[in-house]
Structure formats: structure tokens, C-alpha cells
Amino acid sequence: MNSKKILIIGASGQIGSELSLKLRELYGNDNVVASDIKEGNEELMSSGPFEIADATDQPRIEALIEQYKITDVYLMAAMLSGTAEKMPMKAWDLNMNSLFIILNLAKEKKIEKVYWPSSIAVFGPTTPKQDTPQTTIMEPSTVYGISKQAGERWCEYYFNKYGVDVRSIRYPGIISYKTLPGGGTTDYAIEIFHEALKTGTYTSFLSENTSLPMMFMEDAIKATIDIMQAPAENIKVRSSYNLAAMTFTPKELASEIKKQMPDFKISYVPDFRQAIADSWPASIDDSEAKKDWNWDFEYDLEKLTTAMFEGLKVNAVKEN
Ligand code: AKB
């Protein structure tokens, strides 16, 4: 019998919304409580319980955990790299305080298991750029990266010191068609598909040869659920696991799009996010995740491009 009661904080966001739906499918609609500071899409709102909650409002989060007898928390609320550079203190406050609230509730045994996402942003300009190892130099130069790196250290600390069962993945850029991302550096790889369908052209805010690690949403959701379902003893890394699927540049993505849309045109006008991208790895070594909990991906660049166009076209039909 399923005894899990799940709370997703940040459920209306890009990853949170799809993760919530998948968890509802797996554990039953009533056993997965979605929460966010703002309402989510129609499917999220109508398929199970939804609560308005600020991730930094400790009494509210604690009350929800008591009310629904929550066992597992997925803390998906965060301010991403681009936005965080514009409001550093607000980003630090959200990204760190929300994590402390959940880690402390787990320490007090009010919840059993925690999922908290980290990012490739934990790496910095001094990190080896190709096949970035699990353990390496980490000197992040962005507010978002600093908060994620600090978060990783705290997760490991709470595991070692208090036995908190916290699990984490360093997401690469996540590409999806259901919910738009907000404020990330890898967002160009989503915008490009929307603009290709709308106007047949796209102006990239990253330069043509900027290589970044990326992943299709379906693989990211699978990884998130797999790491949470793995036996505790298999989770050897309690800071956060490297995770990889594909690596491409804006130019390579544009050529793939051109295969399906020969008239598509791209131009490049890099903005402040170029410096962020330049400080991140180009590709990631995820052998630890493969070894410890059998991680593998399904979507490569070609499959991702097809899935994005198909998904966006279905969305457009639904909207009309
Ligand atoms: C961002 O671009 O900020 C995020 C990330 C890589 O964590 N997508």
C-alpha cells in the first residue's frame, strides 16, 4: 500500500508542474499536494490538491506538512541564474531560506525524505570545462551558482550530521514545451522553438558556439523520480549528482531545427547571460549517477527537436 504523501514546493514552475503530474500518476492524485506562490496550469490545478504557499514562509510550509501528513518534500522553488543576477539578495533569500526550512523539518523528523535540485551552475570558470567530473574545482561566479553550491554543502552536512535523507541532482539546462522556464541562461534553447514556430526566426542571447549541457524534460523527470525511489544505501553522493544527456551550441541546435524547418533563420546578439554561460561546463561526466542508481537518458538532440515541435504544435491546437 502506498503510504507516501508528497508536497511539491514550486509546483507551478517549469519542472515542478510536470513533476507534480508524474508523481500524481505514480502515487495517486490525492497523495501529491502541489504548492506555489502562484497558481499553475489548468491540468495541475484540476488534477489534485493545490495550495498557495511562499517557500520562505516557514509557518505556512509547516502547517501544510502537518495538515496533509506529508512524508516527502520536493523543493523546486528557486530563482534561476539570469534573474538572480538582477536581484542577488532576493535570490539568496529564496534559494537558501526555503532549503533551511525543509532541512530543519527533516532534521526534526517531521518529514522523511527531501528532494532538492542543484545545477551545473555550481561550477565556475576554473572548473574543467569538458566532461566536468563529479568532484572538482567549484568556484561559481554567479549568485545562483553560489546559492546552489552552498545548498549542496548544507545538504551533505544535514545528511552526515543529522541523518537527513536528502537527495539531489545537478540539472543541466532543461528543455520542455508545457510550462515556460523563467530567468535561466539555458532558456534560449526553449525560446528558439517557440519563435521558430511563430516567426521562423530567432535572435539568440548566447553566441553561436556556446556549448552547454542540456536535457529533455522527460529525462529530467525520470532522473528525479529514479533518485528518490533508489534504496538509501545506493545514494553515495549526498551533496548532488552530476547528470548529463546531450551538449550543443545555439548553432548546432539551429541546424537541427533547419532539418525540420529549412527556412529557419538564426542571429546572435549576446547579452549579460553570455558571461554566465561562459563560466559553466560544456559537458558533464555523470558516471557516478550511472553507477549508483542506474541513470541513463533517452533523448538526444534529434529526438528532442522532434518532441519539442510535436509538443508545441499540440499545445497550439489545444489553445485554439
Ligand atoms: C539556468 O539556466 O539558470 C538553469 C540551470 C542550468 O540551472 N536552467
mmCIF file of C-alpha atoms and ligand atoms in Angstrom:
data_model
loop_
_atom_site.group_PDB
_atom_site.id
_atom_site.type_symbol
_atom_site.label_atom_id
_atom_site.label_comp_id
_atom_site.label_asym_id
_atom_site.label_seq_id
_atom_site.Cartn_x
_atom_site.Cartn_y
_atom_site.Cartn_z
ATOM 1 C CA MET A 1 0.000 0.000 0.000
ATOM 2 C CA ASN A 2 1.224 3.481 -0.806
ATOM 3 C CA SER A 3 1.949 5.396 2.387
ATOM 4 C CA LYS A 4 3.651 8.318 0.673
ATOM 5 C CA LYS A 5 2.273 11.810 0.981
ATOM 6 C CA ILE A 6 4.169 14.225 -1.191
ATOM 7 C CA LEU A 7 4.440 18.020 -1.086
ATOM 8 C CA ILE A 8 5.911 19.839 -4.084
ATOM 9 C CA ILE A 9 7.003 23.385 -3.363
ATOM 10 C CA GLY A 10 7.341 25.447 -6.534
ATOM 11 C CA ALA A 11 4.864 23.198 -8.365
ATOM 12 C CA SER A 12 3.767 25.817 -10.900
ATOM 13 C CA GLY A 13 7.256 26.249 -12.355
ATOM 14 C CA GLN A 14 8.818 24.631 -15.398
ATOM 15 C CA ILE A 15 9.990 21.398 -13.735
ATOM 16 C CA GLY A 16 7.580 21.454 -10.776
ATOM 17 C CA SER A 17 4.455 21.350 -12.931
ATOM 18 C CA GLU A 18 5.485 18.287 -14.934
ATOM 19 C CA LEU A 19 6.984 16.566 -11.899
ATOM 20 C CA SER A 20 3.729 17.040 -9.962
ATOM 21 C CA LEU A 21 1.673 15.428 -12.717
ATOM 22 C CA LYS A 22 4.040 12.457 -12.981
ATOM 23 C CA LEU A 23 4.060 11.959 -9.205
ATOM 24 C CA ARG A 24 0.242 12.105 -9.162
ATOM 25 C CA GLU A 25 0.181 9.397 -11.830
ATOM 26 C CA LEU A 26 2.549 7.238 -9.738
ATOM 27 C CA TYR A 27 1.281 7.808 -6.193
ATOM 28 C CA GLY A 28 -2.347 8.873 -6.704
ATOM 29 C CA ASN A 29 -3.736 12.395 -7.187
ATOM 30 C CA ASP A 30 -4.763 12.889 -3.558
ATOM 31 C CA ASN A 31 -1.331 11.884 -2.276
ATOM 32 C CA VAL A 32 0.524 14.645 -4.123
ATOM 33 C CA VAL A 33 -0.027 18.192 -2.880
ATOM 34 C CA ALA A 34 1.177 20.859 -5.284
ATOM 35 C CA SER A 35 2.050 24.279 -3.874
ATOM 36 C CA ASP A 36 3.434 27.511 -5.228
ATOM 37 C CA ILE A 37 3.283 31.252 -4.672
ATOM 38 C CA LYS A 38 1.195 31.445 -7.850
ATOM 39 C CA GLU A 39 -1.390 29.201 -9.477
ATOM 40 C CA GLY A 40 -0.228 26.718 -12.101
ATOM 41 C CA ASN A 41 -1.666 25.484 -15.378
ATOM 42 C CA GLU A 42 -5.159 24.038 -15.693
ATOM 43 C CA GLU A 43 -4.038 20.399 -15.580
ATOM 44 C CA LEU A 44 -2.025 20.940 -12.402
ATOM 45 C CA MET A 45 -4.814 22.855 -10.666
ATOM 46 C CA SER A 46 -7.559 20.372 -11.540
ATOM 47 C CA SER A 47 -5.769 17.038 -11.061
ATOM 48 C CA GLY A 48 -5.191 17.144 -7.293
ATOM 49 C CA PRO A 49 -4.773 19.301 -4.184
ATOM 50 C CA PHE A 50 -3.131 22.698 -4.715
ATOM 51 C CA GLU A 51 -2.142 25.226 -2.036
ATOM 52 C CA ILE A 52 -0.838 28.760 -2.388
ATOM 53 C CA ALA A 53 2.356 28.937 -0.292
ATOM 54 C CA ASP A 54 5.522 31.014 -0.197
ATOM 55 C CA ALA A 55 8.548 28.693 0.036
ATOM 56 C CA THR A 56 10.145 31.026 2.613
ATOM 57 C CA ASP A 57 7.068 31.158 4.878
ATOM 58 C CA GLN A 58 8.022 28.608 7.500
ATOM 59 C CA PRO A 59 4.750 28.506 9.483
ATOM 60 C CA ARG A 60 2.764 28.031 6.272
ATOM 61 C CA ILE A 61 5.018 25.229 4.991
ATOM 62 C CA GLU A 62 4.978 23.525 8.389
ATOM 63 C CA ALA A 63 1.178 23.795 8.587
ATOM 64 C CA LEU A 64 0.819 22.159 5.158
ATOM 65 C CA ILE A 65 3.128 19.338 6.190
ATOM 66 C CA GLU A 66 1.034 18.723 9.311
ATOM 67 C CA GLN A 67 -2.313 19.121 7.566
ATOM 68 C CA TYR A 68 -1.552 16.623 4.807
ATOM 69 C CA LYS A 69 0.733 14.336 6.893
ATOM 70 C CA ILE A 70 3.492 14.824 4.331
ATOM 71 C CA THR A 71 6.325 12.272 4.167
ATOM 72 C CA ASP A 72 8.356 13.517 1.161
ATOM 73 C CA VAL A 73 9.078 17.078 0.022
ATOM 74 C CA TYR A 74 10.305 18.127 -3.431
ATOM 75 C CA LEU A 75 11.595 21.679 -3.067
ATOM 76 C CA MET A 76 11.543 23.031 -6.624
ATOM 77 C CA ALA A 77 11.212 26.760 -5.878
ATOM 78 C CA ALA A 78 14.308 28.756 -6.842
ATOM 79 C CA MET A 79 15.412 31.918 -8.558
ATOM 80 C CA LEU A 80 17.396 30.955 -11.683
ATOM 81 C CA SER A 81 20.706 32.323 -12.938
ATOM 82 C CA GLY A 82 19.607 35.268 -15.109
ATOM 83 C CA THR A 83 17.064 36.711 -12.687
ATOM 84 C CA ALA A 84 19.282 36.101 -9.673
ATOM 85 C CA GLU A 85 21.982 38.356 -11.153
ATOM 86 C CA LYS A 86 19.430 41.184 -11.154
ATOM 87 C CA MET A 87 18.352 40.689 -7.537
ATOM 88 C CA PRO A 88 21.141 38.917 -5.659
ATOM 89 C CA MET A 89 19.818 39.302 -2.110
ATOM 90 C CA LYS A 90 16.314 38.197 -3.008
ATOM 91 C CA ALA A 91 17.751 35.181 -4.824
ATOM 92 C CA TRP A 92 19.935 34.247 -1.859
ATOM 93 C CA ASP A 93 16.992 34.642 0.494
ATOM 94 C CA LEU A 94 14.671 32.447 -1.563
ATOM 95 C CA ASN A 95 17.205 29.794 -2.568
ATOM 96 C CA MET A 96 18.729 29.369 0.906
ATOM 97 C CA ASN A 97 15.881 30.016 3.342
ATOM 98 C CA SER A 98 13.488 27.671 1.567
ATOM 99 C CA LEU A 99 16.134 24.934 1.818
ATOM 100 C CA PHE A 100 16.813 25.515 5.527
ATOM 101 C CA ILE A 101 13.097 25.310 6.317
ATOM 102 C CA ILE A 102 12.863 21.875 4.715
ATOM 103 C CA LEU A 103 16.184 20.538 6.004
ATOM 104 C CA ASN A 104 15.244 21.548 9.548
ATOM 105 C CA LEU A 105 11.807 19.918 9.298
ATOM 106 C CA ALA A 106 13.552 16.739 8.127
ATOM 107 C CA LYS A 107 16.042 17.031 10.985
ATOM 108 C CA GLU A 108 13.097 17.240 13.408
ATOM 109 C CA LYS A 109 11.700 14.071 11.737
ATOM 110 C CA LYS A 110 8.562 15.912 10.581
ATOM 111 C CA ILE A 111 9.265 14.603 7.064
ATOM 112 C CA GLU A 112 11.141 11.508 5.899
ATOM 113 C CA LYS A 113 12.729 12.393 2.572
ATOM 114 C CA VAL A 114 13.761 15.532 0.700
ATOM 115 C CA TYR A 115 14.482 16.251 -2.950
ATOM 116 C CA TRP A 116 16.320 19.458 -3.726
ATOM 117 C CA PRO A 117 17.635 20.351 -7.194
ATOM 118 C CA SER A 118 21.096 21.715 -7.758
ATOM 119 C CA SER A 119 22.519 22.814 -11.111
ATOM 120 C CA ILE A 120 25.563 22.889 -13.392
ATOM 121 C CA ALA A 121 25.751 26.482 -12.106
ATOM 122 C CA VAL A 122 27.698 25.182 -9.090
ATOM 123 C CA PHE A 123 30.722 25.063 -11.401
ATOM 124 C CA GLY A 124 32.686 28.139 -12.378
ATOM 125 C CA PRO A 125 35.346 29.488 -14.711
ATOM 126 C CA THR A 126 38.144 27.498 -13.022
ATOM 127 C CA THR A 127 36.326 24.157 -13.349
ATOM 128 C CA PRO A 128 37.481 21.794 -16.138
ATOM 129 C CA LYS A 129 35.047 22.574 -18.968
ATOM 130 C CA GLN A 130 34.861 19.241 -20.784
ATOM 131 C CA ASP A 131 33.497 16.135 -19.078
ATOM 132 C CA THR A 132 33.355 18.037 -15.807
ATOM 133 C CA PRO A 133 33.920 15.441 -13.048
ATOM 134 C CA GLN A 134 31.615 14.851 -10.084
ATOM 135 C CA THR A 135 34.256 16.143 -7.700
ATOM 136 C CA THR A 136 36.359 19.014 -8.977
ATOM 137 C CA ILE A 137 37.166 22.701 -8.553
ATOM 138 C CA MET A 138 33.973 24.641 -7.840
ATOM 139 C CA GLU A 139 34.254 28.400 -7.798
ATOM 140 C CA PRO A 140 30.879 29.597 -9.103
ATOM 141 C CA SER A 141 30.791 33.222 -10.216
ATOM 142 C CA THR A 142 27.003 33.731 -10.235
ATOM 143 C CA VAL A 143 24.613 34.366 -7.348
ATOM 144 C CA TYR A 144 22.532 31.377 -8.389
ATOM 145 C CA GLY A 145 25.634 29.154 -8.553
ATOM 146 C CA ILE A 146 26.873 30.339 -5.158
ATOM 147 C CA SER A 147 23.464 29.585 -3.607
ATOM 148 C CA LYS A 148 23.308 26.134 -5.199
ATOM 149 C CA GLN A 149 26.841 25.292 -4.124
ATOM 150 C CA ALA A 150 26.138 26.415 -0.567
ATOM 151 C CA GLY A 151 22.910 24.406 -0.665
ATOM 152 C CA GLU A 152 24.807 21.288 -1.700
ATOM 153 C CA ARG A 153 27.213 21.689 1.210
ATOM 154 C CA TRP A 154 24.280 22.072 3.604
ATOM 155 C CA CYS A 155 22.501 19.002 2.203
ATOM 156 C CA GLU A 156 25.606 16.887 2.756
ATOM 157 C CA TYR A 157 26.061 18.382 6.209
ATOM 158 C CA TYR A 158 22.466 17.577 7.257
ATOM 159 C CA PHE A 159 22.886 14.023 5.961
ATOM 160 C CA ASN A 160 26.181 13.449 7.781
ATOM 161 C CA LYS A 161 25.268 15.223 10.987
ATOM 162 C CA TYR A 162 21.550 14.511 11.413
ATOM 163 C CA GLY A 163 20.869 11.590 9.061
ATOM 164 C CA VAL A 164 18.533 13.649 6.857
ATOM 165 C CA ASP A 165 17.640 11.629 3.731
ATOM 166 C CA VAL A 166 18.169 14.373 1.175
ATOM 167 C CA ARG A 167 18.821 13.646 -2.497
ATOM 168 C CA SER A 168 19.855 15.978 -5.273
ATOM 169 C CA ILE A 169 20.789 16.285 -8.940
ATOM 170 C CA ARG A 170 22.779 18.986 -10.729
ATOM 171 C CA TYR A 171 20.364 19.700 -13.560
ATOM 172 C CA PRO A 172 21.752 20.845 -16.888
ATOM 173 C CA GLY A 173 19.515 23.149 -18.995
ATOM 174 C CA ILE A 174 16.079 21.517 -19.058
ATOM 175 C CA ILE A 175 14.101 21.788 -22.289
ATOM 176 C CA SER A 176 10.332 21.415 -22.317
ATOM 177 C CA TYR A 177 7.189 22.606 -24.087
ATOM 178 C CA LYS A 178 4.477 22.534 -21.406
ATOM 179 C CA THR A 179 5.460 25.317 -19.000
ATOM 180 C CA LEU A 180 7.859 28.136 -19.833
ATOM 181 C CA PRO A 181 11.000 28.465 -17.728
ATOM 182 C CA GLY A 182 11.735 31.747 -16.011
ATOM 183 C CA GLY A 183 15.011 33.589 -15.941
ATOM 184 C CA GLY A 184 17.577 30.923 -16.826
ATOM 185 C CA THR A 185 20.648 31.131 -19.060
ATOM 186 C CA THR A 186 19.763 27.915 -20.877
ATOM 187 C CA ASP A 187 16.258 29.239 -21.712
ATOM 188 C CA TYR A 188 17.369 30.194 -25.241
ATOM 189 C CA ALA A 189 17.057 26.508 -26.147
ATOM 190 C CA ILE A 190 13.316 26.701 -25.413
ATOM 191 C CA GLU A 191 12.611 30.182 -26.766
ATOM 192 C CA ILE A 192 14.140 29.143 -30.082
ATOM 193 C CA PHE A 193 11.392 26.549 -30.675
ATOM 194 C CA HIS A 194 8.589 28.973 -29.780
ATOM 195 C CA GLU A 195 9.994 31.650 -32.100
ATOM 196 C CA ALA A 196 10.724 29.169 -34.901
ATOM 197 C CA LEU A 197 7.041 28.233 -34.962
ATOM 198 C CA LYS A 198 5.790 31.798 -34.527
ATOM 199 C CA THR A 199 8.105 33.781 -36.817
ATOM 200 C CA GLY A 200 10.575 31.353 -38.431
ATOM 201 C CA THR A 201 13.471 33.334 -36.919
ATOM 202 C CA TYR A 202 15.274 33.621 -33.577
ATOM 203 C CA THR A 203 17.795 36.016 -32.082
ATOM 204 C CA SER A 204 19.907 34.104 -29.596
ATOM 205 C CA PHE A 205 21.138 35.839 -26.451
ATOM 206 C CA LEU A 206 24.108 33.421 -26.423
ATOM 207 C CA SER A 207 26.783 33.364 -29.121
ATOM 208 C CA GLU A 208 26.752 30.669 -31.790
ATOM 209 C CA ASN A 209 29.500 28.459 -30.363
ATOM 210 C CA THR A 210 28.438 28.453 -26.701
ATOM 211 C CA SER A 211 28.336 24.796 -25.731
ATOM 212 C CA LEU A 212 26.138 23.877 -22.761
ATOM 213 C CA PRO A 213 24.863 20.612 -21.251
ATOM 214 C CA MET A 214 21.126 20.123 -21.881
ATOM 215 C CA MET A 215 18.373 17.577 -21.236
ATOM 216 C CA PHE A 216 14.779 16.972 -22.338
ATOM 217 C CA MET A 217 12.186 17.311 -19.579
ATOM 218 C CA GLU A 218 11.066 13.692 -19.738
ATOM 219 C CA ASP A 219 14.598 12.528 -18.905
ATOM 220 C CA ALA A 220 14.885 15.083 -16.084
ATOM 221 C CA ILE A 221 11.619 13.884 -14.510
ATOM 222 C CA LYS A 222 12.705 10.260 -14.841
ATOM 223 C CA ALA A 223 16.031 11.045 -13.136
ATOM 224 C CA THR A 224 14.268 12.907 -10.313
ATOM 225 C CA ILE A 225 11.897 10.042 -9.621
ATOM 226 C CA ASP A 226 14.609 7.388 -10.010
ATOM 227 C CA ILE A 227 16.927 9.013 -7.483
ATOM 228 C CA MET A 228 14.059 9.394 -4.996
ATOM 229 C CA GLN A 229 12.981 5.763 -5.428
ATOM 230 C CA ALA A 230 16.508 4.322 -5.160
ATOM 231 C CA PRO A 231 17.386 2.487 -1.932
ATOM 232 C CA ALA A 232 19.042 4.905 0.518
ATOM 233 C CA GLU A 233 22.262 2.880 0.605
ATOM 234 C CA ASN A 234 22.733 3.392 -3.178
ATOM 235 C CA ILE A 235 22.835 7.164 -2.792
ATOM 236 C CA LYS A 236 26.525 7.633 -2.119
ATOM 237 C CA VAL A 237 26.655 11.324 -3.044
ATOM 238 C CA ARG A 238 24.691 13.446 -0.592
ATOM 239 C CA SER A 239 25.666 16.828 -1.993
ATOM 240 C CA SER A 240 24.351 16.477 -5.560
ATOM 241 C CA TYR A 241 24.900 14.186 -8.565
ATOM 242 C CA ASN A 242 26.243 15.277 -11.948
ATOM 243 C CA LEU A 243 23.732 14.400 -14.655
ATOM 244 C CA ALA A 244 24.124 14.546 -18.436
ATOM 245 C CA ALA A 245 22.246 13.820 -21.621
ATOM 246 C CA MET A 246 23.452 15.984 -24.536
ATOM 247 C CA THR A 247 25.612 19.014 -25.235
ATOM 248 C CA PHE A 248 25.046 21.501 -28.056
ATOM 249 C CA THR A 249 25.608 25.094 -29.140
ATOM 250 C CA PRO A 250 22.958 27.522 -30.442
ATOM 251 C CA LYS A 251 24.392 26.950 -33.940
ATOM 252 C CA GLU A 252 24.075 23.160 -33.649
ATOM 253 C CA LEU A 253 20.519 23.456 -32.360
ATOM 254 C CA ALA A 254 19.647 25.811 -35.213
ATOM 255 C CA SER A 255 20.999 23.295 -37.776
ATOM 256 C CA GLU A 256 18.873 20.559 -36.233
ATOM 257 C CA ILE A 257 15.819 22.835 -36.397
ATOM 258 C CA LYS A 258 16.624 23.635 -40.049
ATOM 259 C CA LYS A 259 16.375 19.919 -40.880
ATOM 260 C CA GLN A 260 12.693 20.136 -39.980
ATOM 261 C CA MET A 261 12.180 23.774 -40.991
ATOM 262 C CA PRO A 262 14.589 24.582 -43.859
ATOM 263 C CA ASP A 263 13.751 28.332 -43.935
ATOM 264 C CA PHE A 264 14.508 28.890 -40.233
ATOM 265 C CA LYS A 265 16.970 31.736 -39.594
ATOM 266 C CA ILE A 266 19.035 32.486 -36.506
ATOM 267 C CA SER A 267 21.061 35.547 -35.495
ATOM 268 C CA TYR A 268 23.163 36.175 -32.390
ATOM 269 C CA VAL A 269 23.079 39.156 -30.030
ATOM 270 C CA PRO A 270 24.740 38.003 -26.787
ATOM 271 C CA ASP A 271 23.659 39.787 -23.596
ATOM 272 C CA PHE A 272 24.724 39.569 -19.928
ATOM 273 C CA ARG A 273 23.866 35.861 -19.883
ATOM 274 C CA GLN A 274 26.832 35.122 -22.180
ATOM 275 C CA ALA A 275 29.229 35.618 -19.259
ATOM 276 C CA ILE A 276 27.166 33.224 -17.147
ATOM 277 C CA ALA A 277 27.203 30.569 -19.887
ATOM 278 C CA ASP A 278 30.944 31.058 -20.406
ATOM 279 C CA SER A 279 31.552 30.230 -16.748
ATOM 280 C CA TRP A 280 29.675 26.891 -16.954
ATOM 281 C CA PRO A 281 30.831 23.469 -18.178
ATOM 282 C CA ALA A 282 30.358 22.437 -21.807
ATOM 283 C CA SER A 283 29.845 18.762 -20.959
ATOM 284 C CA ILE A 284 29.376 16.691 -17.823
ATOM 285 C CA ASP A 285 30.701 13.354 -16.579
ATOM 286 C CA ASP A 286 27.757 11.611 -14.913
ATOM 287 C CA SER A 287 29.345 8.202 -14.323
ATOM 288 C CA GLU A 288 28.599 8.304 -10.573
ATOM 289 C CA ALA A 289 24.840 8.646 -11.190
ATOM 290 C CA LYS A 290 25.052 5.816 -13.738
ATOM 291 C CA LYS A 291 26.903 3.595 -11.286
ATOM 292 C CA ASP A 292 24.920 4.357 -8.119
ATOM 293 C CA TRP A 293 21.306 4.461 -9.348
ATOM 294 C CA ASN A 294 21.468 3.305 -12.981
ATOM 295 C CA TRP A 295 20.879 6.692 -14.569
ATOM 296 C CA ASP A 296 20.599 6.823 -18.343
ATOM 297 C CA PHE A 297 18.961 9.251 -20.751
ATOM 298 C CA GLU A 298 16.732 8.646 -23.742
ATOM 299 C CA TYR A 299 16.542 11.925 -25.665
ATOM 300 C CA ASP A 300 19.386 13.111 -27.914
ATOM 301 C CA LEU A 301 19.318 16.331 -29.940
ATOM 302 C CA GLU A 302 17.379 14.877 -32.847
ATOM 303 C CA LYS A 303 14.738 13.224 -30.663
ATOM 304 C CA LEU A 304 14.434 16.353 -28.535
ATOM 305 C CA THR A 305 13.869 18.580 -31.587
ATOM 306 C CA THR A 306 11.104 16.332 -32.882
ATOM 307 C CA ALA A 307 9.460 16.102 -29.428
ATOM 308 C CA MET A 308 9.580 19.900 -28.966
ATOM 309 C CA PHE A 309 7.930 20.656 -32.300
ATOM 310 C CA GLU A 310 5.292 17.972 -31.802
ATOM 311 C CA GLY A 311 4.530 19.121 -28.258
ATOM 312 C CA LEU A 312 4.297 22.805 -29.150
ATOM 313 C CA LYS A 313 2.030 22.079 -32.105
ATOM 314 C CA VAL A 314 -0.314 20.030 -29.886
ATOM 315 C CA ASN A 315 -0.329 22.917 -27.355
ATOM 316 C CA ALA A 316 -1.240 25.388 -30.100
ATOM 317 C CA VAL A 317 -4.178 23.212 -31.220
ATOM 318 C CA LYS A 318 -5.417 22.996 -27.595
ATOM 319 C CA GLU A 319 -5.187 26.782 -27.170
ATOM 320 C CA ASN A 320 -7.231 27.500 -30.318
HETATM 321 C C1 AKB B 1 19.611 28.274 -15.581
HETATM 322 O O1 AKB B 1 19.930 28.476 -16.766
HETATM 323 O O2 AKB B 1 19.728 29.120 -14.682
HETATM 324 C C2 AKB B 1 19.075 26.914 -15.215
HETATM 325 C C3 AKB B 1 20.155 25.985 -14.755
HETATM 326 C C4 AKB B 1 21.171 25.469 -15.695
HETATM 327 O O3 AKB B 1 20.185 25.648 -13.610
HETATM 328 N N1 AKB B 1 18.395 26.342 -16.334
#
